Coordinates of C-alpha atoms in Angstrom, one line a residue:
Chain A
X1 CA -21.6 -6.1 27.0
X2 CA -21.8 -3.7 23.8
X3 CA -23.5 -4.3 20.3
X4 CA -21.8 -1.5 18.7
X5 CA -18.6 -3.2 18.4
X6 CA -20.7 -6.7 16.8
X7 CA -22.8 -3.9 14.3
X8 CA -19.8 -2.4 13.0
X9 CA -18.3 -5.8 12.0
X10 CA -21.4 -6.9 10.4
X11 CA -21.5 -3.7 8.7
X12 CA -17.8 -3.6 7.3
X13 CA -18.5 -7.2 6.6
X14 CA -21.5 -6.1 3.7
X15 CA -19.2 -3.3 3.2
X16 CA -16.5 -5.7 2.2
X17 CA -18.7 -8.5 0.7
X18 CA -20.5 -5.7 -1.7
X19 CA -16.9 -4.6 -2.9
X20 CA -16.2 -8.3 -3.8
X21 CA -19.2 -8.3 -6.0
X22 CA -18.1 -5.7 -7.6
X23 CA -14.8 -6.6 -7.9
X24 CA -16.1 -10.1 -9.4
X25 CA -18.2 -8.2 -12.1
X26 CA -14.9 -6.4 -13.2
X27 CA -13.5 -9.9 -13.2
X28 CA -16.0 -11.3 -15.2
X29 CA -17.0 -8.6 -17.9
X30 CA -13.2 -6.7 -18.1
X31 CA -12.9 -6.4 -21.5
X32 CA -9.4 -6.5 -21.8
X33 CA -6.6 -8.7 -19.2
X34 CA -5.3 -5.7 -17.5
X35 CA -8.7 -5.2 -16.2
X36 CA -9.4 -8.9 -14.9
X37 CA -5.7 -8.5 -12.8
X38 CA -6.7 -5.2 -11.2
X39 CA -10.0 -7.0 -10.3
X40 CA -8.8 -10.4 -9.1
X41 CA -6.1 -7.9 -7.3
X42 CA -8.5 -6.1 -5.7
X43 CA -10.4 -9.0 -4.9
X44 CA -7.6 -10.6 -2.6
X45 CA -7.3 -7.1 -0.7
X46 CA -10.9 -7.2 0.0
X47 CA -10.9 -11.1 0.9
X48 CA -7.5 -10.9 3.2
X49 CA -9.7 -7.5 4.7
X50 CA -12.9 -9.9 5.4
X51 CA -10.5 -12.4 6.9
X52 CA -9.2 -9.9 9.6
X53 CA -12.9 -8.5 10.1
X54 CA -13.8 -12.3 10.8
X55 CA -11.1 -12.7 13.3
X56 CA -12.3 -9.4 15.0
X57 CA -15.7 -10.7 15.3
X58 CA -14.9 -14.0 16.9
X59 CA -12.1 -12.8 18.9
X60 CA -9.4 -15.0 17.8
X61 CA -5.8 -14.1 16.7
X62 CA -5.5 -17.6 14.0
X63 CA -7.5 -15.3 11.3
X64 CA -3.9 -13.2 11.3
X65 CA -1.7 -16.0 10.0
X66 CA -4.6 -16.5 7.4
X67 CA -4.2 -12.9 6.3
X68 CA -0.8 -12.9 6.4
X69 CA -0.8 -15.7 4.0
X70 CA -3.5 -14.1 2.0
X71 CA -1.6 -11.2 1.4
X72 CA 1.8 -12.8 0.5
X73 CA 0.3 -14.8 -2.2
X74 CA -2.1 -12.4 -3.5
X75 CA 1.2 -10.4 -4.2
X76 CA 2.8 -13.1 -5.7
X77 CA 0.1 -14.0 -8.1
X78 CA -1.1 -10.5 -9.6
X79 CA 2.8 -9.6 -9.5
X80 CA 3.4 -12.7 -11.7
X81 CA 0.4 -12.1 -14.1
X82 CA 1.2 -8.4 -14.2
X83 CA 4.7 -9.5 -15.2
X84 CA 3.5 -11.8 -18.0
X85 CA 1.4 -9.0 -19.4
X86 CA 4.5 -7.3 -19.8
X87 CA 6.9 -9.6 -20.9
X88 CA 5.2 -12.3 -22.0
X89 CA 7.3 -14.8 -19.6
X90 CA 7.1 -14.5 -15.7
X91 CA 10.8 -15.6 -15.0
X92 CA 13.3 -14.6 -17.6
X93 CA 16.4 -16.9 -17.9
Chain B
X1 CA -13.9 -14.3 24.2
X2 CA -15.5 -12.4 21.4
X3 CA -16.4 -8.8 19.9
X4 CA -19.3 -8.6 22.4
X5 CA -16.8 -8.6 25.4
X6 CA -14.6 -5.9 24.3
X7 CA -14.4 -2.7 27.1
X8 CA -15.7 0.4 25.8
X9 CA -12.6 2.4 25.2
X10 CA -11.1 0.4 22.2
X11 CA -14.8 -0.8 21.6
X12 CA -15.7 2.6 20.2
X13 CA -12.7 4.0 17.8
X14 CA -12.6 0.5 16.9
X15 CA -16.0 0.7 15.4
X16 CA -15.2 4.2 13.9
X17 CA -12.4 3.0 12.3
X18 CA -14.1 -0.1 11.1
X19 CA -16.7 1.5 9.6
X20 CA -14.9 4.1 7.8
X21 CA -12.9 1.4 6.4
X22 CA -15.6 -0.9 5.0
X23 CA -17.2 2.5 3.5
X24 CA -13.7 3.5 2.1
X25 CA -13.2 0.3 0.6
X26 CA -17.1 -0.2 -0.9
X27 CA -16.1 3.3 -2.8
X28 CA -12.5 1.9 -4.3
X29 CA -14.3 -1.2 -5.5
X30 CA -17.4 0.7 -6.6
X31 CA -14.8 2.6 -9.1
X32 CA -13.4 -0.4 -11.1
X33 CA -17.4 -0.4 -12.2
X34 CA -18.0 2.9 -12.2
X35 CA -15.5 4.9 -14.2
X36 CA -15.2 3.7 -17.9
X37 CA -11.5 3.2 -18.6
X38 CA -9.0 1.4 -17.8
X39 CA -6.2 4.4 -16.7
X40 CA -9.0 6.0 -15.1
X41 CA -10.2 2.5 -12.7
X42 CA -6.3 1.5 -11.7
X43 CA -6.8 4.6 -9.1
X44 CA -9.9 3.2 -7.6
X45 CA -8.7 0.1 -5.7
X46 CA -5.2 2.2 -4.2
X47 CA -8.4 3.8 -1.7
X48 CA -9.2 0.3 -0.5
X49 CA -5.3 -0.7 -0.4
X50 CA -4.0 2.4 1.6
X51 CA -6.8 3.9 4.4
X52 CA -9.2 1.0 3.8
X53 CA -6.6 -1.5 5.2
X54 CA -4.9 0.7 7.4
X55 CA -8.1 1.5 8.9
X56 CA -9.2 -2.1 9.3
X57 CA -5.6 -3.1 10.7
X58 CA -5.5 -0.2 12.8
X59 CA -9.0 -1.6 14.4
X60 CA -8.0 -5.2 14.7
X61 CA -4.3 -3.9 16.7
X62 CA -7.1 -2.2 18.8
X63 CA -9.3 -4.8 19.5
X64 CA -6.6 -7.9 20.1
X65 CA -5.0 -5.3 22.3
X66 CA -7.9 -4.9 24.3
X67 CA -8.8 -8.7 24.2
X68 CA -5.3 -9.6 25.5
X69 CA -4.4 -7.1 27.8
X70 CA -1.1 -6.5 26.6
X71 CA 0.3 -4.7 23.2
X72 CA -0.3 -7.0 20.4
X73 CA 0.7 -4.7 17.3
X74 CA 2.0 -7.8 15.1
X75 CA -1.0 -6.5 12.3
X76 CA 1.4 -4.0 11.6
X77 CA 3.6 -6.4 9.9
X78 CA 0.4 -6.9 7.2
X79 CA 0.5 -3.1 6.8
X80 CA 3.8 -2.7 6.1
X81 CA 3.5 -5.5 3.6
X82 CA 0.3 -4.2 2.0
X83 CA 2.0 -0.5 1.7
X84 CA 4.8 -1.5 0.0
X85 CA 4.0 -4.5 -2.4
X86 CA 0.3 -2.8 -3.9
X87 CA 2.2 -0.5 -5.4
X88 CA 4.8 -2.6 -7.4
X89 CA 1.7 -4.7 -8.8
X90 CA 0.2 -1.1 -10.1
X91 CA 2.7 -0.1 -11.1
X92 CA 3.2 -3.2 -13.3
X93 CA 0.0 -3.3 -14.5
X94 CA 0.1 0.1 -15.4
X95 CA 3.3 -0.1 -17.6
X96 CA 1.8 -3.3 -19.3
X97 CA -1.4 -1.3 -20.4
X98 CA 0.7 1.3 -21.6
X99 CA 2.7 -1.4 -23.6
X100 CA -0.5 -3.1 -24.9
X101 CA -3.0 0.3 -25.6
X102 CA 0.5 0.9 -27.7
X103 CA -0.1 -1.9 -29.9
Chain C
X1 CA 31.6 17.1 7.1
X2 CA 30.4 15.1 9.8
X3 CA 28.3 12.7 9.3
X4 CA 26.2 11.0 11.4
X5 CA 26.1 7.3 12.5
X6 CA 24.2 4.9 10.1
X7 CA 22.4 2.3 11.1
X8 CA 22.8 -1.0 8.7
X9 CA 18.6 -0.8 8.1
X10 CA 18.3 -4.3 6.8
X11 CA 19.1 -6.5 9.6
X12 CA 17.3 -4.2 12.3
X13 CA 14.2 -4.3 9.7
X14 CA 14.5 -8.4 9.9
X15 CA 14.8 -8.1 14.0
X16 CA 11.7 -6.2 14.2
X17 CA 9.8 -8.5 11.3
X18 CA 10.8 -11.2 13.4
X19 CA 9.8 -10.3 16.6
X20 CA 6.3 -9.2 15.1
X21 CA 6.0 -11.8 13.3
X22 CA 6.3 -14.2 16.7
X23 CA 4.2 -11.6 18.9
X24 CA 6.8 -12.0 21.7
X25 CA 9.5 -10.1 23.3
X26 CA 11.3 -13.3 25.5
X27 CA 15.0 -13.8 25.3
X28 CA 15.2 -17.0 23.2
X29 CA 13.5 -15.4 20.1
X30 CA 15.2 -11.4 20.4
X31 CA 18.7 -14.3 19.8
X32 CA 17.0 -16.0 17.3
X33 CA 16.2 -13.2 15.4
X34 CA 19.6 -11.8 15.7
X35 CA 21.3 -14.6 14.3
X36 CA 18.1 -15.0 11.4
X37 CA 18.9 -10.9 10.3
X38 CA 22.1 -11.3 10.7
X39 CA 22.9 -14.8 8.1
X40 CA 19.8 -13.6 6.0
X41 CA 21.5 -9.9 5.6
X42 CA 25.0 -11.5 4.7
X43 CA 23.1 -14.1 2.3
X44 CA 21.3 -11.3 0.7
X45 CA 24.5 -8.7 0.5
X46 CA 25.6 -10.4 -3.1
X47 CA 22.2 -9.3 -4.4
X48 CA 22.1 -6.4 -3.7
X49 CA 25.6 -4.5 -3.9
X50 CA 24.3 -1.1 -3.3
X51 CA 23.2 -0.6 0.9
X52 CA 20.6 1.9 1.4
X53 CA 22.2 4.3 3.8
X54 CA 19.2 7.0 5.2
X55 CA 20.6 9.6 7.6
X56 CA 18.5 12.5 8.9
X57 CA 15.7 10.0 10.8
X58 CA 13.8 13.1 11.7
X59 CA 13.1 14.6 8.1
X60 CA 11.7 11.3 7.3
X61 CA 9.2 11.3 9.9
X62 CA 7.9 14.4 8.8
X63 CA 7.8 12.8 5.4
X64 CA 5.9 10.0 6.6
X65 CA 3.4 12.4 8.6
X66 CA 3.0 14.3 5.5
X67 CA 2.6 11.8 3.3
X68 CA -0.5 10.4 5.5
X69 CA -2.4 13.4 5.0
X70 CA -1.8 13.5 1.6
X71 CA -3.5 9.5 1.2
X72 CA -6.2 10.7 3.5
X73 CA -6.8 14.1 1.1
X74 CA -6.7 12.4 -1.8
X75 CA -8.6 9.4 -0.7
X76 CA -11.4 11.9 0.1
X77 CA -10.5 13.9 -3.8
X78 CA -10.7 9.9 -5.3
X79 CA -14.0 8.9 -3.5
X80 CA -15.7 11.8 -4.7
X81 CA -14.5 11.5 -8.2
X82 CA -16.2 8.2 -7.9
X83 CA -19.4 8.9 -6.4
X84 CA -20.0 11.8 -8.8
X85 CA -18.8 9.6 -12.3
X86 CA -22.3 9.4 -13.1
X87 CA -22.6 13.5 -14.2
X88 CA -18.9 13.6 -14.9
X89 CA -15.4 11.1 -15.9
X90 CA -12.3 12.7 -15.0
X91 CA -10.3 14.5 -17.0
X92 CA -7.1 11.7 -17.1
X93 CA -3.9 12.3 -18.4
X94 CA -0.1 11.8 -18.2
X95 CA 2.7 14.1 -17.0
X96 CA 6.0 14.7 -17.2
X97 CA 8.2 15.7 -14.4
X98 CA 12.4 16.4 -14.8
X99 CA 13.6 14.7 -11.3
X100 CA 16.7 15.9 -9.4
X101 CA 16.7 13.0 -7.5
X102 CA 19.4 10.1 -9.0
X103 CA 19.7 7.9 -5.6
X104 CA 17.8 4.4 -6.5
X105 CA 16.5 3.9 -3.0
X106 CA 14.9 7.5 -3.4
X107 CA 13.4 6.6 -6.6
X108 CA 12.6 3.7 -5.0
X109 CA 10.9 5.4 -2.5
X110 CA 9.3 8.1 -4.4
X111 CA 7.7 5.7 -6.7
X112 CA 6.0 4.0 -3.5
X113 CA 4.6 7.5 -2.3
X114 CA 3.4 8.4 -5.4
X115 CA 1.8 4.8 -6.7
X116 CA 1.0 4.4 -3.1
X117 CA -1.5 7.4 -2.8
X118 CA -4.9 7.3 -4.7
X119 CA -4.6 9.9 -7.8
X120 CA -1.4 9.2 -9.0
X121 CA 0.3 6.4 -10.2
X122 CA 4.2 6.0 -11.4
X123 CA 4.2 4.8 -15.2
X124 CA 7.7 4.9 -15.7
X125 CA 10.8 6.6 -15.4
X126 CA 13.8 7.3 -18.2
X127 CA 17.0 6.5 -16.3
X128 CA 19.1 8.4 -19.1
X129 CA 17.5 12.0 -18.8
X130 CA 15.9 11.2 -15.4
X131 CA 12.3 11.9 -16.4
X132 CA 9.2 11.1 -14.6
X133 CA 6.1 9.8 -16.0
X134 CA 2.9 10.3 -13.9
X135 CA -0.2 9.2 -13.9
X136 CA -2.8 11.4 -12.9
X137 CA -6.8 10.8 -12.4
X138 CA -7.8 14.3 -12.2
X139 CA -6.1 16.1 -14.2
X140 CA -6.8 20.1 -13.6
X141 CA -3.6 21.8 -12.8
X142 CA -0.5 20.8 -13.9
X143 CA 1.5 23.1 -12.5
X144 CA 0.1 22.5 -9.1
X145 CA 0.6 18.2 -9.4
X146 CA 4.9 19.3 -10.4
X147 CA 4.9 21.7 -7.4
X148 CA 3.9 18.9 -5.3
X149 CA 6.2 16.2 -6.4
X150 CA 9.0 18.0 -6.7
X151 CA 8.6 20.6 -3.6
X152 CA 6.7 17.9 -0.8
X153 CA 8.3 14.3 -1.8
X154 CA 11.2 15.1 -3.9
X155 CA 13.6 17.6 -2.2
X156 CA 13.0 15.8 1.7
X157 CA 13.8 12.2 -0.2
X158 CA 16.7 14.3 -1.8
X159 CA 17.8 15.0 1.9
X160 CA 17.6 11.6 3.6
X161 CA 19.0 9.5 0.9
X162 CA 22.0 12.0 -0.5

């Protein structure tokens, strides 16, 4: 029976939620599109990292196929935006 | 089964590592708001992509080892994934606000 | 010359994918994932001509060795750029670097490391006169940034891939 283990996931957990909130108010007040991707790219990194600091906490091994998930998808969608910044189309013919 | 019952040995660097992590990753994120343009924030959230998640997936490989009482590395795959793939979506971005700041 | 034996990487990459990916080590999924790498690598082989064929295993774990202490120097350069943006903004600007380095996986590679570590990131590349664009947050010595890329990334990737 140790609390350090249970205080340092509730501290990387405010770590992670803080960063979200900033992340969100790049999101929010980027002033061009370039900056809203980086932030909503940032924002899935954070969220798939508070996913894995959940599983730690309660000890279960499900949170990693959530993560997993997270972090294929997240890829796929600022890759895809990113991509239509740049060419204006995501999939060329 | 939960963080409470973890023995002291992984218990510890896990917490190290964690904490580092979150800290390294407040910082990245604390950048997009901090610096004022946009070449200068696409560095910030590499910090939270690279050590901030290895850190964190190097904690949770600790911990489910620990939990389970055999290796379980299969966080590494999620490392792997994040290593390579956050780079090609910088490096996209980055060539798009090159192509638009051109315009 | 002699050269050593390759390994065909993409197929043992999918093996060990596969078996992480199922957390398990049992008979049934080590032939399983055998027969996955193996169809997916011969489905894939029409995509992508050109195999990736690393020799020298041990050059590139010092690479790999070095290139974690760079992240972890330059995540500690990048955090304190950060923290102290308040007094000062960096001083950002791009860079040219002429590359020796023509195999694509290296590229490939090289643009990983570099995008990959806070600092830098790869903004594009002229295939024609093999130029490098970089990147770079802090911007003090340019000299210093071409000495790096060239001496600590560029000549070991030269190494494994050519």
């Amino acid at each position: 029976m140790n609390v350090i283990l249970p205080f340092a996931v509730n501290f990387a957990l405010t770590c992670f939620a803080l960063a979200m909130l900033c992340a969100l108010i790049r999101l929010l007040r980027g002033p061009a599109a370039q900056d809203r991707i980086l932030a909503l790219d940032t924002l899935y990194i954070n969220g798939m990292l508070t996913i894995l600091m959940l599983g730690i906490g309660f000890g279960s091994a499900i949170y990693f196929d959530i993560a997993l998930l997270i972090a294929l998808f997240g890829f796929v969608g600022s890759t895809a935006m990113a991509k239509f910044l740049l060419r204006g189309e995501v999939i060329e013919p | 089964m939960s963080a409470a019952d973890v023995p002291l040995w992984a218990a510890l660097p896990a917490a190290l590592l964690l904490i580092c992590g979150g800290l390294l990753t407040l910082v990245g994120s604390l950048g997009l708001l901090r610096l004022d343009s946009f070449f200068a924030r696409i560095h910030a959230p590499t910090m939270g992509g690279t050590l901030g998640a290895g850190c964190v997936l190097l904690a949770s490989m600790l911990v489910s080892t620990a939990l389970a009482q055999r290796p379980v590395i299969h966080e590494l795959l999620i490392t792997l994934f994040i290593l390579i793939t956050a780079p090609v979506t910088t490096m996209l971005l980055m060539r798009a606000a090159i192509l638009r700041s051109k315009e | 010359m002699k050269r050593p034996p390759v390994v065909p990487l993409l197929p043992v990459v999918l093996l060990i994918v596969w078996l992480l990916l199922n957390d398990s080590l049992s008979l049934g999924h080590v032939l399983l994932g055998v027969a996955f790498a193996l169809f997916v690598s011969a489905a894939v082989r029409r995509l992508r001509p050109l195999p990736a064929l690393p020799h020298r295993i041990h050059v590139a774990i010092g690479l790999c060795w070095r290139v974690f202490l760079d992240i972890v120097r330059s995540n500690i350069g990048v955090g304190r750029v950060i923290l102290g943006a308040a007094q000062r903004q960096p001083t950002i600007g791009f860079l040219k670097i002429p590359l020796d380095l023509r195999d694509p996986h290296g590229l490939a590679m090289l643009s990983i490391i570099v995008t990959g570590t806070p600092g830098t990131v790869w903004s594009g590349h002229d295939p024609t006169t093999n130029v490098l664009t970089l990147h770079v947050l802090d911007l003090q010595d340019e000299d210093a940034w071409i000495h790096t890329i060239k001496d600590r990334y560029e000549r070991p990737l030269m190494e494994i891939f050519e």
